[in-house]
PDB file of C-alpha atoms in Angstrom:
ATOM      1  CA  MET I 973      16.558 211.217  61.103  1.00 36.00           C
ATOM      2  CA  THR I 974      13.228 211.920  62.799  1.00 34.00           C
ATOM      3  CA  GLN I 975      13.689 208.934  65.089  1.00 38.00           C
ATOM      4  CA  ASN I 976      17.088 210.217  66.263  1.00 37.00           C
ATOM      5  CA  VAL I 977      15.689 213.674  66.943  1.00 36.00           C
ATOM      6  CA  GLN I 978      12.804 212.198  68.942  1.00 39.00           C
ATOM      7  CA  GLN I 979      15.137 209.951  70.906  1.00 44.00           C
ATOM      8  CA  GLY I 980      17.386 212.894  71.652  1.00 43.00           C
ATOM      9  CA  THR I 981      14.516 214.842  73.212  1.00 39.00           C
ATOM     10  CA  GLN I 982      13.225 211.977  75.362  1.00 51.00           C
ATOM     11  CA  GLN I 983      14.568 211.495  78.844  1.00 63.00           C
ATOM     12  CA  ALA I 984      16.406 208.184  79.162  1.00 83.00           C
ATOM     13  CA  ILE I 985      14.507 205.685  81.299  1.00 90.00           C
ATOM     14  CA  ASP I 986      16.493 203.486  83.673  1.00 96.00           C
ATOM     15  CA  HIS I 987      14.760 200.120  83.268  1.00 97.00           C
ATOM     16  CA  ALA I 988      16.888 198.398  85.921  1.00 97.00           C
ATOM     17  CA  ALA I 989      16.102 201.088  88.503  1.00 98.00           C
ATOM     18  CA  ALA I 990      12.380 200.700  87.772  1.00 98.00           C
ATOM     19  CA  ALA I 991      12.649 196.948  88.373  1.00 98.00           C
ATOM     20  CA  GLU I 992      14.552 197.564  91.634  1.00 98.00           C
ATOM     21  CA  ARG I 993      11.824 199.924  92.892  1.00 98.00           C
ATOM     22  CA  TYR I 994       9.199 197.370  91.835  1.00 98.00           C
ATOM     23  CA  LEU I 995      10.842 194.580  93.855  1.00 98.00           C
ATOM     24  CA  ALA I 996      11.355 196.948  96.801  1.00 98.00           C
ATOM     25  CA  ALA I 997       7.607 197.568  96.803  1.00 98.00           C
ATOM     26  CA  TRP I 998       6.892 193.829  96.731  1.00 98.00           C
ATOM     27  CA  ASN I 999       9.330 193.337  99.628  1.00 98.00           C
ATOM     28  CA  ALA I1000       7.824 196.071 101.817  1.00 98.00           C
ATOM     29  CA  THR I1001       5.867 194.599 104.717  1.00 96.00           C
ATOM     30  CA  GLU I1002       5.067 197.445 107.128  1.00 95.00           C
ATOM     31  CA  ALA I1003       2.064 199.606 106.096  1.00 92.00           C
ATOM     32  CA  GLY I1004       3.893 202.957 105.984  1.00 96.00           C
ATOM     33  CA  GLU I1005       6.917 201.465 104.236  1.00 97.00           C
ATOM     34  CA  LEU I1006       4.617 199.716 101.751  1.00 98.00           C
ATOM     35  CA  ALA I1007       2.726 202.918 100.907  1.00 97.00           C
ATOM     36  CA  GLU I1008       6.010 204.783 100.309  1.00 98.00           C
ATOM     37  CA  ALA I1009       7.478 201.987  98.199  1.00 98.00           C
ATOM     38  CA  VAL I1010       4.333 201.682  96.072  1.00 98.00           C
ATOM     39  CA  ALA I1011       4.279 205.458  95.486  1.00 98.00           C
ATOM     40  CA  ALA I1012       7.971 205.389  94.505  1.00 98.00           C
ATOM     41  CA  ALA I1013       7.540 202.481  92.084  1.00 98.00           C
ATOM     42  CA  PHE I1014       4.103 203.095  90.530  1.00 98.00           C
ATOM     43  CA  THR I1015       2.122 205.976  89.063  1.00 98.00           C
ATOM     44  CA  GLU I1016      -1.097 206.859  90.919  1.00 98.00           C
ATOM     45  CA  ASN I1017      -3.324 205.080  88.370  1.00 98.00           C
ATOM     46  CA  ALA I1018      -1.008 202.130  87.630  1.00 98.00           C
ATOM     47  CA  THR I1019      -2.579 198.801  86.745  1.00 98.00           C
ATOM     48  CA  TYR I1020      -1.383 195.318  87.691  1.00 98.00           C
ATOM     49  CA  THR I1021      -2.610 192.119  86.058  1.00 98.00           C
ATOM     50  CA  ASP I1022      -1.413 188.555  86.596  1.00 96.00           C
ATOM     51  CA  PRO I1023      -3.211 185.187  86.578  1.00 95.00           C
ATOM     52  CA  LEU I1024      -4.350 185.683  90.194  1.00 92.00           C
ATOM     53  CA  ALA I1025      -4.989 189.425  90.476  1.00 94.00           C
ATOM     54  CA  GLU I1026      -6.165 192.475  88.607  1.00 98.00           C
ATOM     55  CA  VAL I1027      -5.839 195.738  90.544  1.00 98.00           C
ATOM     56  CA  ALA I1028      -5.365 199.439  89.916  1.00 98.00           C
ATOM     57  CA  GLY I1029      -4.043 202.412  91.864  1.00 98.00           C
ATOM     58  CA  HIS I1030      -1.805 202.602  94.881  1.00 98.00           C
ATOM     59  CA  GLU I1031      -4.408 201.143  97.277  1.00 98.00           C
ATOM     60  CA  GLY I1032      -5.102 198.166  95.005  1.00 98.00           C
ATOM     61  CA  LEU I1033      -1.401 197.493  94.538  1.00 98.00           C
ATOM     62  CA  ALA I1034      -0.685 197.749  98.266  1.00 98.00           C
ATOM     63  CA  ALA I1035      -3.549 195.334  98.996  1.00 97.00           C
ATOM     64  CA  ALA I1036      -2.232 192.813  96.438  1.00 97.00           C
ATOM     65  CA  ILE I1037       1.273 193.022  97.902  1.00 98.00           C
ATOM     66  CA  ALA I1038      -0.022 192.680 101.465  1.00 97.00           C
ATOM     67  CA  GLY I1039      -2.025 189.643 100.342  1.00 96.00           C
ATOM     68  CA  ALA I1040       1.115 188.012  98.934  1.00 96.00           C
ATOM     69  CA  HIS I1041       2.877 188.546 102.265  1.00 96.00           C
ATOM     70  CA  GLN I1042      -0.072 187.036 104.134  1.00 96.00           C
ATOM     71  CA  GLN I1043       0.057 183.980 101.905  1.00 94.00           C
ATOM     72  CA  PHE I1044       3.864 183.711 102.048  1.00 95.00           C
ATOM     73  CA  PRO I1045       5.016 185.150 105.402  1.00 96.00           C
ATOM     74  CA  GLY I1046       8.751 185.718 105.688  1.00 97.00           C
ATOM     75  CA  PHE I1047       9.344 185.260 101.942  1.00 98.00           C
ATOM     76  CA  VAL I1048      11.348 187.781  99.888  1.00 98.00           C
ATOM     77  CA  PHE I1049      11.124 188.681  96.211  1.00 98.00           C
ATOM     78  CA  ARG I1050      14.467 188.738  94.403  1.00 98.00           C
ATOM     79  CA  PRO I1051      15.425 189.387  90.777  1.00 98.00           C
ATOM     80  CA  LEU I1052      15.969 186.428  88.493  1.00 97.00           C
ATOM     81  CA  GLY I1053      18.268 187.303  85.590  1.00 96.00           C
ATOM     82  CA  ALA I1054      18.857 190.679  83.993  1.00 97.00           C
ATOM     83  CA  VAL I1055      16.343 193.405  83.228  1.00 98.00           C
ATOM     84  CA  ASP I1056      15.717 193.836  79.510  1.00 97.00           C
ATOM     85  CA  GLY I1057      14.171 197.055  78.264  1.00 97.00           C
ATOM     86  CA  HIS I1058      13.646 199.436  75.417  1.00 96.00           C
ATOM     87  CA  HIS I1059      11.634 202.620  75.047  1.00 96.00           C
ATOM     88  CA  ASP I1060       9.118 202.636  77.917  1.00 97.00           C
ATOM     89  CA  ILE I1061       8.920 198.832  78.252  1.00 98.00           C
ATOM     90  CA  ALA I1062      10.917 196.470  80.462  1.00 98.00           C
ATOM     91  CA  ARG I1063      10.764 192.777  81.234  1.00 98.00           C
ATOM     92  CA  PHE I1064      12.364 190.890  84.075  1.00 98.00           C
ATOM     93  CA  GLY I1065      12.143 187.669  86.036  1.00 98.00           C
ATOM     94  CA  TRP I1066      11.792 187.281  89.767  1.00 98.00           C
ATOM     95  CA  GLU I1067      11.413 184.568  92.350  1.00 98.00           C
ATOM     96  CA  LEU I1068       9.833 184.396  95.769  1.00 97.00           C
ATOM     97  CA  VAL I1069      12.349 183.005  98.242  1.00 98.00           C
ATOM     98  CA  ALA I1070      11.357 181.208 101.432  1.00 97.00           C
ATOM     99  CA  PRO I1071      13.234 181.654 104.717  1.00 97.00           C
ATOM    100  CA  ASP I1072      14.924 178.280 104.057  1.00 97.00           C
ATOM    101  CA  GLY I1073      16.348 179.563 100.749  1.00 97.00           C
ATOM    102  CA  THR I1074      14.047 177.623  98.428  1.00 97.00           C
ATOM    103  CA  ALA I1075      12.120 179.531  95.776  1.00 97.00           C
ATOM    104  CA  PRO I1076       8.768 177.820  95.224  1.00 96.00           C
ATOM    105  CA  VAL I1077       7.345 180.700  93.168  1.00 96.00           C
ATOM    106  CA  ALA I1078       8.875 182.411  90.131  1.00 97.00           C
ATOM    107  CA  GLY I1079       7.513 184.716  87.505  1.00 97.00           C
ATOM    108  CA  PHE I1080       8.157 187.132  84.705  1.00 97.00           C
ATOM    109  CA  ASP I1081       6.760 190.636  84.428  1.00 98.00           C
ATOM    110  CA  VAL I1082       6.455 193.110  81.592  1.00 98.00           C
ATOM    111  CA  VAL I1083       6.064 196.736  82.659  1.00 98.00           C
ATOM    112  CA  ARG I1084       5.301 199.999  80.888  1.00 98.00           C
ATOM    113  CA  LEU I1085       6.947 203.051  82.367  1.00 98.00           C
ATOM    114  CA  ALA I1086       5.911 206.666  82.649  1.00 97.00           C
ATOM    115  CA  GLU I1087       8.312 209.454  81.701  1.00 95.00           C
ATOM    116  CA  ASP I1088       9.426 209.738  85.330  1.00 96.00           C
ATOM    117  CA  GLY I1089      10.449 206.059  85.336  1.00 96.00           C
ATOM    118  CA  ARG I1090       7.605 204.859  87.543  1.00 98.00           C
ATOM    119  CA  ILE I1091       5.516 201.914  86.398  1.00 98.00           C
ATOM    120  CA  ARG I1092       2.154 202.610  84.803  1.00 98.00           C
ATOM    121  CA  SER I1093       1.197 199.008  84.010  1.00 98.00           C
ATOM    122  CA  VAL I1094       2.324 195.481  84.827  1.00 98.00           C
ATOM    123  CA  SER I1095       1.506 192.288  82.970  1.00 98.00           C
ATOM    124  CA  GLY I1096       2.632 189.433  85.182  1.00 98.00           C
ATOM    125  CA  PHE I1097       3.172 185.771  84.403  1.00 98.00           C
ATOM    126  CA  LEU I1098       3.704 182.930  86.857  1.00 96.00           C
ATOM    127  CA  ASP I1099       6.295 180.405  85.711  1.00 96.00           C
ATOM    128  CA  ARG I1100       6.533 178.302  88.870  1.00 94.00           C
ATOM    129  CA  VAL I1101       3.861 177.964  91.554  1.00 90.00           C
ATOM    130  CA  PRO I1102       3.481 175.478  94.400  1.00 86.00           C
ATOM    131  CA  ALA I1103       0.651 172.960  94.335  1.00 78.00           C
ATOM    132  CA  MET I1104      -2.219 174.319  96.385  1.00 61.00           C
TER     133      MET I1104
END
């Protein structure tokens, strides 16, 4: 009974919308657009950790995203499969698509969401990476 009462008082979090905002941030390339997209997707003190990066805050996130675009110019992040979520946690796959349509990079992220639906932490995993 307590669980139902608590669930009834919590605002429902839209996990799919959070993942959409996340990918929109990763697809933003212009500085002003990137800053807006990061602010829309992430809390001010959000953290991001994957095998290649560990950053915090909007500036750190924007720098990591800009770095990905420098390394992969013209590539676009797209969702891979459905978003799965419960409570304040969501997981989803993504791939990085080249201008020729190939997707040499793919990954899987687990995010924790704030009450407003923005991301407060990301744990990222790389499933497919090109040989460097």
